[in-house]
Amino acid sequence: MNDIAENTLDIARQENVTRILDAAERLFRHYGYSKTTVADIARDLGMSPANIYRFFASKVEIHQALCGRMLATAYQIAYDIRHQPISASERLRRYVETQHQLTLDLMLDEMKVHEMIVVAIERDWHVIEKHIDRVHDLIAEIIAEGIAAGEFAEQDPVVASRCFGAATINLCHPQMVAQCLAKTNRASVDELINYVIRALKK
């Protein structure tokens, strides 16, 4: 098989994978993850379940791929903020505010999506751990630039990044956001962000 034929097959395969993921996400959003079957996805696409299994071994594998796609979108947002021409403090603030709003909009306003994310977290998939590591790397880069500019105190940016993530996790973790939304004895988004940024300056 020549390179052109192989590229054509790769493109066709990717198109089918995208169609399956789009259909699965649509059905998961409408009916919920637990109530949607591979047969439902196949029916929505006008194909047999056997066709779906040519690309994904199970519904769990489809779910995992969807989770990876959603996390890629969240990462791109963080990446874009990391490269904005503003101070390190403002980039960190904007990152947390944006991720918090993304959690509210995507995972809480659409409870069926929230269910899908919670299931993924409970399964402790490597795609989530990889995403956390990549985001920590971005935050460490921002903090390192803040240190170099004299904005933050001298410190290990890698450790500082992990601490920053731990201190703000309840603003980005879907289950924690859901639990804290109605609580009146929790720090507000602005209060928590101000506190952790002040900690980097000491």
Short mmCIF file of N, CA and C in Angstrom, two decimals, residues 84-159:
data_model
loop_
_atom_site.label_atom_id
_atom_site.label_comp_id
_atom_site.label_asym_id
_atom_site.label_seq_id
_atom_site.Cartn_x
_atom_site.Cartn_y
_atom_site.Cartn_z
N GLN A 84 -0.59 34.82 27.29
CA GLN A 84 -1.10 36.19 27.17
C GLN A 84 -0.06 37.20 27.69
N PRO A 85 0.02 38.39 27.07
CA PRO A 85 1.03 39.39 27.47
C PRO A 85 0.60 40.22 28.67
N ILE A 86 0.34 39.54 29.78
CA ILE A 86 -0.05 40.21 31.02
C ILE A 86 0.80 39.65 32.15
N SER A 87 0.69 40.23 33.33
CA SER A 87 1.53 39.82 34.45
C SER A 87 1.25 38.36 34.84
N ALA A 88 2.20 37.75 35.53
CA ALA A 88 2.03 36.37 35.99
C ALA A 88 0.82 36.25 36.92
N SER A 89 0.66 37.22 37.80
CA SER A 89 -0.48 37.20 38.73
C SER A 89 -1.80 37.21 37.98
N GLU A 90 -1.89 38.07 36.97
CA GLU A 90 -3.13 38.16 36.21
C GLU A 90 -3.39 36.91 35.39
N ARG A 91 -2.32 36.28 34.89
CA ARG A 91 -2.51 35.03 34.14
C ARG A 91 -3.01 33.92 35.06
N LEU A 92 -2.44 33.85 36.27
CA LEU A 92 -2.91 32.83 37.22
C LEU A 92 -4.36 33.09 37.60
N ARG A 93 -4.68 34.35 37.82
CA ARG A 93 -6.07 34.71 38.17
C ARG A 93 -7.01 34.32 37.03
N ARG A 94 -6.63 34.69 35.83
CA ARG A 94 -7.49 34.41 34.68
C ARG A 94 -7.63 32.91 34.45
N TYR A 95 -6.55 32.16 34.68
CA TYR A 95 -6.61 30.71 34.52
C TYR A 95 -7.64 30.10 35.47
N VAL A 96 -7.56 30.45 36.76
CA VAL A 96 -8.48 29.85 37.74
C VAL A 96 -9.91 30.29 37.47
N GLU A 97 -10.11 31.57 37.19
CA GLU A 97 -11.46 32.06 36.91
C GLU A 97 -12.07 31.36 35.69
N THR A 98 -11.24 31.17 34.66
CA THR A 98 -11.74 30.53 33.43
C THR A 98 -12.05 29.07 33.66
N GLN A 99 -11.18 28.36 34.37
CA GLN A 99 -11.42 26.94 34.64
C GLN A 99 -12.65 26.76 35.54
N HIS A 100 -12.81 27.67 36.49
CA HIS A 100 -13.99 27.60 37.37
C HIS A 100 -15.26 27.79 36.55
N GLN A 101 -15.26 28.77 35.66
CA GLN A 101 -16.44 29.03 34.83
C GLN A 101 -16.70 27.87 33.88
N LEU A 102 -15.63 27.29 33.36
CA LEU A 102 -15.77 26.13 32.48
C LEU A 102 -16.42 24.97 33.22
N THR A 103 -16.02 24.77 34.46
CA THR A 103 -16.62 23.72 35.28
C THR A 103 -18.10 23.97 35.49
N LEU A 104 -18.44 25.22 35.79
CA LEU A 104 -19.84 25.58 36.00
C LEU A 104 -20.66 25.38 34.73
N ASP A 105 -20.16 25.89 33.62
CA ASP A 105 -20.91 25.86 32.36
C ASP A 105 -21.04 24.45 31.79
N LEU A 106 -19.93 23.74 31.75
CA LEU A 106 -19.90 22.46 31.05
C LEU A 106 -20.33 21.29 31.91
N MET A 107 -19.94 21.32 33.18
CA MET A 107 -20.12 20.13 34.01
C MET A 107 -21.29 20.23 34.98
N LEU A 108 -21.71 21.43 35.30
CA LEU A 108 -22.80 21.56 36.26
C LEU A 108 -24.10 21.98 35.59
N ASP A 109 -24.04 22.93 34.64
CA ASP A 109 -25.25 23.34 33.95
C ASP A 109 -25.83 22.20 33.13
N GLU A 110 -24.96 21.31 32.66
CA GLU A 110 -25.41 20.13 31.94
C GLU A 110 -25.10 18.91 32.80
N MET A 111 -26.05 18.53 33.63
CA MET A 111 -25.79 17.51 34.63
C MET A 111 -25.43 16.15 34.02
N LYS A 112 -25.91 15.89 32.81
CA LYS A 112 -25.55 14.62 32.15
C LYS A 112 -24.06 14.59 31.85
N VAL A 113 -23.49 15.76 31.49
CA VAL A 113 -22.05 15.85 31.25
C VAL A 113 -21.32 15.70 32.57
N HIS A 114 -21.87 16.30 33.63
CA HIS A 114 -21.28 16.19 34.95
C HIS A 114 -21.15 14.72 35.34
N GLU A 115 -22.19 13.94 35.07
CA GLU A 115 -22.15 12.51 35.39
C GLU A 115 -21.00 11.83 34.65
N MET A 116 -20.81 12.18 33.39
CA MET A 116 -19.76 11.58 32.58
C MET A 116 -18.38 11.90 33.15
N ILE A 117 -18.18 13.14 33.58
CA ILE A 117 -16.90 13.55 34.15
C ILE A 117 -16.65 12.86 35.48
N VAL A 118 -17.69 12.78 36.32
CA VAL A 118 -17.55 12.14 37.63
C VAL A 118 -17.16 10.67 37.48
N VAL A 119 -17.79 9.98 36.54
CA VAL A 119 -17.45 8.57 36.29
C VAL A 119 -15.98 8.46 35.88
N ALA A 120 -15.52 9.38 35.03
CA ALA A 120 -14.12 9.36 34.59
C ALA A 120 -13.18 9.57 35.75
N ILE A 121 -13.50 10.52 36.63
CA ILE A 121 -12.65 10.80 37.80
C ILE A 121 -12.59 9.59 38.72
N GLU A 122 -13.74 8.96 38.93
CA GLU A 122 -13.79 7.80 39.82
C GLU A 122 -12.97 6.63 39.27
N ARG A 123 -12.86 6.56 37.95
CA ARG A 123 -12.07 5.48 37.34
C ARG A 123 -10.58 5.80 37.32
N ASP A 124 -10.24 7.04 37.66
CA ASP A 124 -8.83 7.45 37.79
C ASP A 124 -8.05 7.17 36.50
N TRP A 125 -8.61 7.59 35.38
CA TRP A 125 -7.98 7.34 34.10
C TRP A 125 -6.69 8.12 33.94
N HIS A 126 -5.75 7.54 33.18
CA HIS A 126 -4.46 8.17 32.97
C HIS A 126 -4.59 9.48 32.20
N VAL A 127 -5.67 9.63 31.38
CA VAL A 127 -5.82 10.87 30.62
C VAL A 127 -6.01 12.06 31.56
N ILE A 128 -6.67 11.81 32.70
CA ILE A 128 -6.88 12.88 33.67
C ILE A 128 -5.58 13.23 34.37
N GLU A 129 -4.82 12.20 34.76
CA GLU A 129 -3.53 12.45 35.41
C GLU A 129 -2.57 13.17 34.46
N LYS A 130 -2.58 12.78 33.20
CA LYS A 130 -1.73 13.43 32.21
C LYS A 130 -2.13 14.90 32.06
N HIS A 131 -3.43 15.16 32.06
CA HIS A 131 -3.92 16.54 31.94
C HIS A 131 -3.46 17.37 33.13
N ILE A 132 -3.57 16.82 34.34
CA ILE A 132 -3.14 17.53 35.54
C ILE A 132 -1.65 17.86 35.47
N ASP A 133 -0.85 16.90 35.02
CA ASP A 133 0.59 17.13 34.90
C ASP A 133 0.89 18.24 33.90
N ARG A 134 0.20 18.24 32.78
CA ARG A 134 0.44 19.26 31.75
C ARG A 134 0.03 20.65 32.24
N VAL A 135 -1.08 20.72 32.97
CA VAL A 135 -1.51 22.01 33.50
C VAL A 135 -0.54 22.50 34.57
N HIS A 136 -0.07 21.59 35.42
CA HIS A 136 0.93 21.96 36.42
C HIS A 136 2.18 22.54 35.74
N ASP A 137 2.56 21.96 34.62
CA ASP A 137 3.72 22.46 33.88
C ASP A 137 3.49 23.90 33.41
N LEU A 138 2.28 24.18 32.91
CA LEU A 138 1.97 25.53 32.46
C LEU A 138 2.02 26.52 33.61
N ILE A 139 1.42 26.13 34.74
CA ILE A 139 1.40 27.01 35.92
C ILE A 139 2.82 27.24 36.42
N ALA A 140 3.65 26.19 36.41
CA ALA A 140 5.04 26.34 36.84
C ALA A 140 5.79 27.32 35.95
N GLU A 141 5.49 27.30 34.66
CA GLU A 141 6.12 28.25 33.73
C GLU A 141 5.71 29.69 34.06
N ILE A 142 4.43 29.88 34.35
CA ILE A 142 3.95 31.22 34.71
C ILE A 142 4.63 31.69 35.99
N ILE A 143 4.68 30.81 36.99
CA ILE A 143 5.30 31.17 38.27
C ILE A 143 6.78 31.47 38.09
N ALA A 144 7.48 30.67 37.28
CA ALA A 144 8.90 30.91 37.02
C ALA A 144 9.12 32.28 36.39
N GLU A 145 8.24 32.65 35.48
CA GLU A 145 8.35 33.97 34.86
C GLU A 145 8.06 35.08 35.87
N GLY A 146 7.11 34.81 36.79
CA GLY A 146 6.81 35.78 37.84
C GLY A 146 7.98 35.97 38.79
N ILE A 147 8.69 34.87 39.08
CA ILE A 147 9.89 34.95 39.93
C ILE A 147 10.97 35.75 39.23
N ALA A 148 11.20 35.46 37.94
CA ALA A 148 12.24 36.16 37.17
C ALA A 148 11.96 37.65 37.07
N ALA A 149 10.68 38.01 37.05
CA ALA A 149 10.29 39.42 36.93
C ALA A 149 10.26 40.13 38.28
N GLY A 150 10.51 39.38 39.37
CA GLY A 150 10.47 39.97 40.70
C GLY A 150 9.07 40.12 41.26
N GLU A 151 8.13 39.49 40.58
CA GLU A 151 6.73 39.56 41.00
C GLU A 151 6.43 38.60 42.15
N PHE A 152 7.09 37.43 42.11
CA PHE A 152 6.93 36.42 43.14
C PHE A 152 8.25 36.21 43.87
N ALA A 153 8.15 35.68 45.09
CA ALA A 153 9.35 35.39 45.88
C ALA A 153 10.11 34.22 45.25
N GLU A 154 11.41 34.14 45.54
CA GLU A 154 12.24 33.04 45.05
C GLU A 154 11.74 31.73 45.65
N GLN A 155 11.49 30.74 44.82
CA GLN A 155 10.96 29.46 45.27
C GLN A 155 11.04 28.47 44.12
N ASP A 156 10.78 27.20 44.43
CA ASP A 156 10.76 26.15 43.40
C ASP A 156 9.42 26.26 42.67
N PRO A 157 9.44 26.64 41.39
CA PRO A 157 8.18 26.82 40.67
C PRO A 157 7.37 25.54 40.50
N VAL A 158 8.05 24.39 40.46
CA VAL A 158 7.34 23.11 40.31
C VAL A 158 6.53 22.82 41.57
N VAL A 159 7.17 22.97 42.73
CA VAL A 159 6.46 22.77 44.00
C VAL A 159 5.35 23.80 44.15
#
